[in-house]
Amino acid sequence: MNTQDRIRKILGLLDKAYGAPASFAKDDPVDVLIRTVLSQNTTDKNSLKAFAEMKKVFKRWDGALAAGTRRIAGIIKHAGLANIKAARIKDILAEIKRREGKIILARLAGLDVESALGYLESLKGVGPKTAACVLLFGFGRPVMPVDTHIFRVAKRLGLIDRKAGIGEAHEALTNIVPKHLIYGFHLGIIEHGRRTCKSQTPRCGVCVVYGLCRFGKKEYFKSRYINDT
Ligand code: SF4
């Protein structure tokens, strides 16, 4: 079975186990950018709460740009690292306004993927994952954001080299996952990482993709065997 067929099979099995991911709906790119900054080093629950608070207080991003860093930090306190994230958000909003004249990212729609990623990653505090999230969720572009779950699960499944760094993983997965499946792969693999293929204790014994997983077949059995003898 080639890699693309294996990916299709894995996603089919994950869909059956967890339900198909919500269908794609484009978000405002600046919203995606700020939401992703808030999500750094915290849970979705906390970052989404912080994002909802921000949107409640600031109807437009110009309002956040005009607000003091301490005020923003108070509003986003649920996301953790509030002072750092508040300063980062203000820097990003200010830089977008400086470049675009207003706080919108519509111009990225006309750029090729590499140029759009370059634009976003040149904003202070924006790395490859955040940039990829903006392109995928804000524009529907076929770029794979690689978070900690995707990085771990893709390695265990043997989809990327075990020694690959995060940058290589981003590029490799963007290239090997069929373009129309990138969105579903992103959501499905994160769900699998949270529920089953956990960082410290992967639940290989109940995993629906066990038969397609190199880690499950080799390392897991090896560790069981060593532990049992
Ligand atoms: S078999 Fe184990 S390591 Fe492989 S994907 Fe499933 S839970 Fe993860």
PDB file of C-alpha atoms and ligand atoms in Angstrom:
ATOM      1  CA  MET A   1       0.000   0.000   0.000  1.00  0.00           C
ATOM      2  CA  ASN A   2       1.477   3.400  -0.899  1.00  0.00           C
ATOM      3  CA  THR A   3       1.644   6.270   1.602  1.00  0.00           C
ATOM      4  CA  GLN A   4      -1.390   8.117   0.243  1.00  0.00           C
ATOM      5  CA  ASP A   5      -3.516   4.972   0.388  1.00  0.00           C
ATOM      6  CA  ARG A   6      -2.305   4.328   3.928  1.00  0.00           C
ATOM      7  CA  ILE A   7      -3.276   7.887   4.910  1.00  0.00           C
ATOM      8  CA  ARG A   8      -6.729   7.455   3.354  1.00  0.00           C
ATOM      9  CA  LYS A   9      -7.176   4.193   5.232  1.00  0.00           C
ATOM     10  CA  ILE A  10      -6.009   5.709   8.533  1.00  0.00           C
ATOM     11  CA  LEU A  11      -8.390   8.666   8.166  1.00  0.00           C
ATOM     12  CA  GLY A  12     -11.291   6.366   7.277  1.00  0.00           C
ATOM     13  CA  LEU A  13     -10.694   4.321  10.427  1.00  0.00           C
ATOM     14  CA  LEU A  14     -10.358   7.439  12.605  1.00  0.00           C
ATOM     15  CA  ASP A  15     -13.586   8.871  11.147  1.00  0.00           C
ATOM     16  CA  LYS A  16     -15.398   5.660  12.046  1.00  0.00           C
ATOM     17  CA  ALA A  17     -13.975   5.712  15.575  1.00  0.00           C
ATOM     18  CA  TYR A  18     -14.427   9.386  16.422  1.00  0.00           C
ATOM     19  CA  GLY A  19     -16.894  10.628  13.807  1.00  0.00           C
ATOM     20  CA  ALA A  20     -16.005  12.686  10.747  1.00  0.00           C
ATOM     21  CA  PRO A  21     -14.452  16.086  11.563  1.00  0.00           C
ATOM     22  CA  ALA A  22     -16.673  19.144  11.150  1.00  0.00           C
ATOM     23  CA  SER A  23     -16.776  20.283   7.547  1.00  0.00           C
ATOM     24  CA  PHE A  24     -14.473  23.088   6.562  1.00  0.00           C
ATOM     25  CA  ALA A  25     -15.650  26.639   7.213  1.00  0.00           C
ATOM     26  CA  LYS A  26     -13.316  29.552   6.561  1.00  0.00           C
ATOM     27  CA  ASP A  27     -12.603  31.872   9.479  1.00  0.00           C
ATOM     28  CA  ASP A  28     -11.370  35.431   9.363  1.00  0.00           C
ATOM     29  CA  PRO A  29      -7.566  35.136   8.948  1.00  0.00           C
ATOM     30  CA  VAL A  30      -6.761  37.733  11.639  1.00  0.00           C
ATOM     31  CA  ASP A  31      -9.101  35.931  14.044  1.00  0.00           C
ATOM     32  CA  VAL A  32      -7.291  32.661  13.291  1.00  0.00           C
ATOM     33  CA  LEU A  33      -3.934  34.336  13.861  1.00  0.00           C
ATOM     34  CA  ILE A  34      -4.865  35.828  17.231  1.00  0.00           C
ATOM     35  CA  ARG A  35      -6.643  32.648  18.322  1.00  0.00           C
ATOM     36  CA  THR A  36      -3.575  30.584  17.480  1.00  0.00           C
ATOM     37  CA  VAL A  37      -1.252  32.932  19.373  1.00  0.00           C
ATOM     38  CA  LEU A  38      -3.543  32.556  22.379  1.00  0.00           C
ATOM     39  CA  SER A  39      -3.413  28.755  22.037  1.00  0.00           C
ATOM     40  CA  GLN A  40       0.348  28.577  22.523  1.00  0.00           C
ATOM     41  CA  ASN A  41       1.297  26.578  25.648  1.00  0.00           C
ATOM     42  CA  THR A  42      -2.251  26.089  26.891  1.00  0.00           C
ATOM     43  CA  THR A  43      -5.368  23.990  26.306  1.00  0.00           C
ATOM     44  CA  ASP A  44      -7.997  24.707  23.650  1.00  0.00           C
ATOM     45  CA  LYS A  45     -10.546  25.269  26.394  1.00  0.00           C
ATOM     46  CA  ASN A  46      -8.496  28.050  27.994  1.00  0.00           C
ATOM     47  CA  SER A  47      -7.411  29.717  24.770  1.00  0.00           C
ATOM     48  CA  LEU A  48     -10.912  29.693  23.291  1.00  0.00           C
ATOM     49  CA  LYS A  49     -12.253  31.255  26.464  1.00  0.00           C
ATOM     50  CA  ALA A  50      -9.612  33.993  26.239  1.00  0.00           C
ATOM     51  CA  PHE A  51     -10.376  34.532  22.560  1.00  0.00           C
ATOM     52  CA  ALA A  52     -14.113  34.813  23.243  1.00  0.00           C
ATOM     53  CA  GLU A  53     -13.384  37.409  25.946  1.00  0.00           C
ATOM     54  CA  MET A  54     -11.283  39.414  23.517  1.00  0.00           C
ATOM     55  CA  LYS A  55     -13.962  39.359  20.848  1.00  0.00           C
ATOM     56  CA  LYS A  56     -16.561  40.396  23.413  1.00  0.00           C
ATOM     57  CA  VAL A  57     -14.535  43.425  24.514  1.00  0.00           C
ATOM     58  CA  PHE A  58     -13.076  44.452  21.151  1.00  0.00           C
ATOM     59  CA  LYS A  59     -15.586  44.442  18.331  1.00  0.00           C
ATOM     60  CA  ARG A  60     -12.773  45.368  15.927  1.00  0.00           C
ATOM     61  CA  TRP A  61      -9.057  44.577  16.142  1.00  0.00           C
ATOM     62  CA  ASP A  62      -8.260  48.298  16.046  1.00  0.00           C
ATOM     63  CA  GLY A  63      -9.721  48.446  19.542  1.00  0.00           C
ATOM     64  CA  ALA A  64      -7.200  45.888  20.783  1.00  0.00           C
ATOM     65  CA  LEU A  65      -4.373  47.746  19.075  1.00  0.00           C
ATOM     66  CA  ALA A  66      -5.370  50.943  20.867  1.00  0.00           C
ATOM     67  CA  ALA A  67      -5.703  49.220  24.257  1.00  0.00           C
ATOM     68  CA  GLY A  68      -2.858  48.991  26.761  1.00  0.00           C
ATOM     69  CA  THR A  69      -0.908  45.748  27.080  1.00  0.00           C
ATOM     70  CA  ARG A  70      -1.955  45.367  30.733  1.00  0.00           C
ATOM     71  CA  ARG A  71      -5.620  45.685  29.828  1.00  0.00           C
ATOM     72  CA  ILE A  72      -5.318  43.009  27.141  1.00  0.00           C
ATOM     73  CA  ALA A  73      -3.393  40.770  29.542  1.00  0.00           C
ATOM     74  CA  GLY A  74      -6.286  41.016  32.000  1.00  0.00           C
ATOM     75  CA  ILE A  75      -8.811  40.104  29.311  1.00  0.00           C
ATOM     76  CA  ILE A  76      -6.860  37.059  28.088  1.00  0.00           C
ATOM     77  CA  LYS A  77      -5.743  35.798  31.513  1.00  0.00           C
ATOM     78  CA  HIS A  78      -7.344  32.367  30.941  1.00  0.00           C
ATOM     79  CA  ALA A  79      -4.829  31.651  28.162  1.00  0.00           C
ATOM     80  CA  GLY A  80      -1.812  31.883  30.499  1.00  0.00           C
ATOM     81  CA  LEU A  81       1.425  33.798  29.803  1.00  0.00           C
ATOM     82  CA  ALA A  82      -0.945  36.746  29.518  1.00  0.00           C
ATOM     83  CA  ASN A  83       1.648  39.534  29.564  1.00  0.00           C
ATOM     84  CA  ILE A  84       3.757  37.881  26.887  1.00  0.00           C
ATOM     85  CA  LYS A  85       0.768  37.039  24.692  1.00  0.00           C
ATOM     86  CA  ALA A  86      -0.752  40.519  25.097  1.00  0.00           C
ATOM     87  CA  ALA A  87       2.488  42.170  23.970  1.00  0.00           C
ATOM     88  CA  ARG A  88       2.802  39.686  21.105  1.00  0.00           C
ATOM     89  CA  ILE A  89      -0.761  40.351  19.931  1.00  0.00           C
ATOM     90  CA  LYS A  90      -0.237  44.107  20.009  1.00  0.00           C
ATOM     91  CA  ASP A  91       3.008  43.783  18.034  1.00  0.00           C
ATOM     92  CA  ILE A  92       1.293  41.611  15.424  1.00  0.00           C
ATOM     93  CA  LEU A  93      -1.708  43.919  15.039  1.00  0.00           C
ATOM     94  CA  ALA A  94       0.553  46.975  14.803  1.00  0.00           C
ATOM     95  CA  GLU A  95       2.727  45.347  12.155  1.00  0.00           C
ATOM     96  CA  ILE A  96      -0.232  44.231  10.037  1.00  0.00           C
ATOM     97  CA  LYS A  97      -1.640  47.767  10.218  1.00  0.00           C
ATOM     98  CA  ARG A  98       1.743  49.209   9.247  1.00  0.00           C
ATOM     99  CA  ARG A  99       2.027  46.906   6.244  1.00  0.00           C
ATOM    100  CA  GLU A 100      -1.570  46.841   5.056  1.00  0.00           C
ATOM    101  CA  GLY A 101      -2.931  50.187   6.206  1.00  0.00           C
ATOM    102  CA  LYS A 102      -5.629  48.333   8.136  1.00  0.00           C
ATOM    103  CA  ILE A 103      -5.824  45.150  10.168  1.00  0.00           C
ATOM    104  CA  ILE A 104      -6.706  42.649   7.483  1.00  0.00           C
ATOM    105  CA  LEU A 105      -4.784  39.853   5.781  1.00  0.00           C
ATOM    106  CA  ALA A 106      -6.822  39.653   2.572  1.00  0.00           C
ATOM    107  CA  ARG A 107      -3.715  40.307   0.455  1.00  0.00           C
ATOM    108  CA  LEU A 108      -2.352  36.867   1.391  1.00  0.00           C
ATOM    109  CA  ALA A 109      -5.071  35.263  -0.741  1.00  0.00           C
ATOM    110  CA  GLY A 110      -3.205  36.482  -3.824  1.00  0.00           C
ATOM    111  CA  LEU A 111       0.200  35.183  -2.750  1.00  0.00           C
ATOM    112  CA  ASP A 112       1.598  31.728  -3.383  1.00  0.00           C
ATOM    113  CA  VAL A 113       1.849  29.488  -0.320  1.00  0.00           C
ATOM    114  CA  GLU A 114       5.578  30.061   0.238  1.00  0.00           C
ATOM    115  CA  SER A 115       5.233  33.850   0.073  1.00  0.00           C
ATOM    116  CA  ALA A 116       2.187  33.837   2.348  1.00  0.00           C
ATOM    117  CA  LEU A 117       4.014  31.666   4.899  1.00  0.00           C
ATOM    118  CA  GLY A 118       7.010  33.993   4.655  1.00  0.00           C
ATOM    119  CA  TYR A 119       4.817  37.031   5.279  1.00  0.00           C
ATOM    120  CA  LEU A 120       3.231  35.493   8.362  1.00  0.00           C
ATOM    121  CA  GLU A 121       6.453  34.068   9.801  1.00  0.00           C
ATOM    122  CA  SER A 122       8.071  37.488   9.501  1.00  0.00           C
ATOM    123  CA  LEU A 123       5.602  38.754  12.127  1.00  0.00           C
ATOM    124  CA  LYS A 124       7.182  38.662  15.587  1.00  0.00           C
ATOM    125  CA  GLY A 125       6.035  35.624  17.570  1.00  0.00           C
ATOM    126  CA  VAL A 126       4.558  33.789  14.565  1.00  0.00           C
ATOM    127  CA  GLY A 127       6.134  30.409  13.820  1.00  0.00           C
ATOM    128  CA  PRO A 128       5.458  27.744  11.164  1.00  0.00           C
ATOM    129  CA  LYS A 129       2.502  26.195  13.002  1.00  0.00           C
ATOM    130  CA  THR A 130       0.692  29.491  13.531  1.00  0.00           C
ATOM    131  CA  ALA A 131       1.374  30.575   9.952  1.00  0.00           C
ATOM    132  CA  ALA A 132       0.081  27.251   8.612  1.00  0.00           C
ATOM    133  CA  CYS A 133      -3.078  27.540  10.760  1.00  0.00           C
ATOM    134  CA  VAL A 134      -3.831  30.951   9.238  1.00  0.00           C
ATOM    135  CA  LEU A 135      -3.426  29.615   5.699  1.00  0.00           C
ATOM    136  CA  LEU A 136      -5.432  26.451   6.328  1.00  0.00           C
ATOM    137  CA  PHE A 137      -8.278  27.795   8.468  1.00  0.00           C
ATOM    138  CA  GLY A 138      -8.339  31.374   7.168  1.00  0.00           C
ATOM    139  CA  PHE A 139      -7.859  30.737   3.455  1.00  0.00           C
ATOM    140  CA  GLY A 140      -8.415  27.014   2.892  1.00  0.00           C
ATOM    141  CA  ARG A 141      -4.876  26.636   1.529  1.00  0.00           C
ATOM    142  CA  PRO A 142      -3.385  23.090   1.619  1.00  0.00           C
ATOM    143  CA  VAL A 143      -0.749  23.597   4.332  1.00  0.00           C
ATOM    144  CA  MET A 144      -0.357  21.277   7.312  1.00  0.00           C
ATOM    145  CA  PRO A 145      -0.048  22.875  10.745  1.00  0.00           C
ATOM    146  CA  VAL A 146       2.000  20.461  12.872  1.00  0.00           C
ATOM    147  CA  ASP A 147       1.228  20.606  16.560  1.00  0.00           C
ATOM    148  CA  THR A 148       2.591  18.308  19.279  1.00  0.00           C
ATOM    149  CA  HIS A 149      -0.080  15.615  18.636  1.00  0.00           C
ATOM    150  CA  ILE A 150       0.458  15.523  14.884  1.00  0.00           C
ATOM    151  CA  PHE A 151       4.234  15.503  15.302  1.00  0.00           C
ATOM    152  CA  ARG A 152       4.114  12.516  17.683  1.00  0.00           C
ATOM    153  CA  VAL A 153       1.385  10.467  15.970  1.00  0.00           C
ATOM    154  CA  ALA A 154       2.797  10.952  12.448  1.00  0.00           C
ATOM    155  CA  LYS A 155       6.157   9.644  13.663  1.00  0.00           C
ATOM    156  CA  ARG A 156       4.620   6.643  15.368  1.00  0.00           C
ATOM    157  CA  LEU A 157       2.585   5.843  12.277  1.00  0.00           C
ATOM    158  CA  GLY A 158       5.780   6.008  10.242  1.00  0.00           C
ATOM    159  CA  LEU A 159       4.459   8.813   8.019  1.00  0.00           C
ATOM    160  CA  ILE A 160       7.520  10.933   8.751  1.00  0.00           C
ATOM    161  CA  ASP A 161      11.053  10.072   9.764  1.00  0.00           C
ATOM    162  CA  ARG A 162      11.465   9.494  13.502  1.00  0.00           C
ATOM    163  CA  LYS A 163      14.373  11.916  13.553  1.00  0.00           C
ATOM    164  CA  ALA A 164      12.563  14.680  11.639  1.00  0.00           C
ATOM    165  CA  GLY A 165      12.440  18.114  13.238  1.00  0.00           C
ATOM    166  CA  ILE A 166       9.248  20.138  13.380  1.00  0.00           C
ATOM    167  CA  GLY A 167      10.113  22.096  10.208  1.00  0.00           C
ATOM    168  CA  GLU A 168      10.795  18.902   8.252  1.00  0.00           C
ATOM    169  CA  ALA A 169       7.565  17.381   9.584  1.00  0.00           C
ATOM    170  CA  HIS A 170       5.611  20.391   8.405  1.00  0.00           C
ATOM    171  CA  GLU A 171       7.048  20.159   4.911  1.00  0.00           C
ATOM    172  CA  ALA A 172       6.852  16.363   4.663  1.00  0.00           C
ATOM    173  CA  LEU A 173       3.224  16.139   5.785  1.00  0.00           C
ATOM    174  CA  THR A 174       2.164  19.023   3.550  1.00  0.00           C
ATOM    175  CA  ASN A 175       3.687  17.073   0.659  1.00  0.00           C
ATOM    176  CA  ILE A 176       2.517  13.531   1.403  1.00  0.00           C
ATOM    177  CA  VAL A 177      -1.051  14.119   2.607  1.00  0.00           C
ATOM    178  CA  PRO A 178      -3.387  14.526  -0.394  1.00  0.00           C
ATOM    179  CA  LYS A 179      -4.296  18.224  -0.562  1.00  0.00           C
ATOM    180  CA  HIS A 180      -8.033  17.739  -0.129  1.00  0.00           C
ATOM    181  CA  LEU A 181      -7.409  15.641   3.008  1.00  0.00           C
ATOM    182  CA  ILE A 182      -5.116  18.058   4.869  1.00  0.00           C
ATOM    183  CA  TYR A 183      -7.927  19.660   6.875  1.00  0.00           C
ATOM    184  CA  GLY A 184      -9.426  16.289   7.887  1.00  0.00           C
ATOM    185  CA  PHE A 185      -5.994  14.836   8.622  1.00  0.00           C
ATOM    186  CA  HIS A 186      -5.143  17.766  10.893  1.00  0.00           C
ATOM    187  CA  LEU A 187      -8.332  17.437  12.930  1.00  0.00           C
ATOM    188  CA  GLY A 188      -8.472  13.627  12.894  1.00  0.00           C
ATOM    189  CA  ILE A 189      -4.879  13.062  14.006  1.00  0.00           C
ATOM    190  CA  ILE A 190      -5.183  15.645  16.806  1.00  0.00           C
ATOM    191  CA  GLU A 191      -8.307  13.869  18.042  1.00  0.00           C
ATOM    192  CA  HIS A 192      -6.497  10.533  17.897  1.00  0.00           C
ATOM    193  CA  GLY A 193      -3.516  11.972  19.778  1.00  0.00           C
ATOM    194  CA  ARG A 194      -5.752  13.308  22.519  1.00  0.00           C
ATOM    195  CA  ARG A 195      -7.925  10.251  22.947  1.00  0.00           C
ATOM    196  CA  THR A 196      -5.765   7.250  22.122  1.00  0.00           C
ATOM    197  CA  CYS A 197      -2.214   7.857  20.939  1.00  0.00           C
ATOM    198  CA  LYS A 198      -1.283   9.736  24.084  1.00  0.00           C
ATOM    199  CA  SER A 199       2.211  11.012  24.638  1.00  0.00           C
ATOM    200  CA  GLN A 200       3.306   8.849  27.575  1.00  0.00           C
ATOM    201  CA  THR A 201       0.833   5.975  27.405  1.00  0.00           C
ATOM    202  CA  PRO A 202      -0.398   5.230  23.883  1.00  0.00           C
ATOM    203  CA  ARG A 203      -3.416   2.926  24.063  1.00  0.00           C
ATOM    204  CA  CYS A 204      -2.217   0.615  21.295  1.00  0.00           C
ATOM    205  CA  GLY A 205      -4.340  -2.255  22.592  1.00  0.00           C
ATOM    206  CA  VAL A 206      -7.565  -0.430  21.639  1.00  0.00           C
ATOM    207  CA  CYS A 207      -6.246   1.600  18.722  1.00  0.00           C
ATOM    208  CA  VAL A 208      -8.210   1.358  15.470  1.00  0.00           C
ATOM    209  CA  VAL A 209      -5.111   2.012  13.352  1.00  0.00           C
ATOM    210  CA  TYR A 210      -2.914  -0.460  15.183  1.00  0.00           C
ATOM    211  CA  GLY A 211      -2.587  -2.630  12.070  1.00  0.00           C
ATOM    212  CA  LEU A 212      -1.186   0.338  10.123  1.00  0.00           C
ATOM    213  CA  CYS A 213       1.172   1.600  12.828  1.00  0.00           C
ATOM    214  CA  ARG A 214       4.881   0.888  12.918  1.00  0.00           C
ATOM    215  CA  PHE A 215       5.268   1.941  16.527  1.00  0.00           C
ATOM    216  CA  GLY A 216       2.301  -0.132  17.631  1.00  0.00           C
ATOM    217  CA  LYS A 217       3.547  -3.234  15.862  1.00  0.00           C
ATOM    218  CA  LYS A 218       7.212  -3.018  16.865  1.00  0.00           C
ATOM    219  CA  GLU A 219       7.932  -0.863  19.895  1.00  0.00           C
ATOM    220  CA  TYR A 220       4.732  -1.507  21.804  1.00  0.00           C
ATOM    221  CA  PHE A 221       4.988  -5.282  21.567  1.00  0.00           C
ATOM    222  CA  LYS A 222       8.689  -5.140  22.343  1.00  0.00           C
ATOM    223  CA  SER A 223       8.047  -3.110  25.501  1.00  0.00           C
ATOM    224  CA  ARG A 224       5.208  -5.450  26.532  1.00  0.00           C
ATOM    225  CA  TYR A 225       7.440  -8.462  25.990  1.00  0.00           C
ATOM    226  CA  ILE A 226      10.300  -6.964  27.983  1.00  0.00           C
ATOM    227  CA  ASN A 227       7.924  -5.935  30.796  1.00  0.00           C
ATOM    228  CA  ASP A 228       6.290  -9.371  30.941  1.00  0.00           C
ATOM    229  CA  THR A 229       9.517 -11.379  31.217  1.00  0.00           C
TER     230      THR A 229
HETATM  231  S1  SF4 B   1      -0.978   1.707  17.578  1.00  0.00           S
HETATM  232 FE1  SF4 B   1      -0.325   2.842  19.400  1.00  0.00          FE
HETATM  233  S2  SF4 B   1       1.335   4.166  18.718  1.00  0.00           S
HETATM  234 FE2  SF4 B   1       0.227   3.470  16.901  1.00  0.00          FE
HETATM  235  S3  SF4 B   1      -1.264   5.083  16.467  1.00  0.00           S
HETATM  236 FE3  SF4 B   1      -2.261   3.548  17.735  1.00  0.00          FE
HETATM  237  S4  SF4 B   1      -2.010   4.261  19.838  1.00  0.00           S
HETATM  238 FE4  SF4 B   1      -0.545   5.363  18.562  1.00  0.00          FE
END
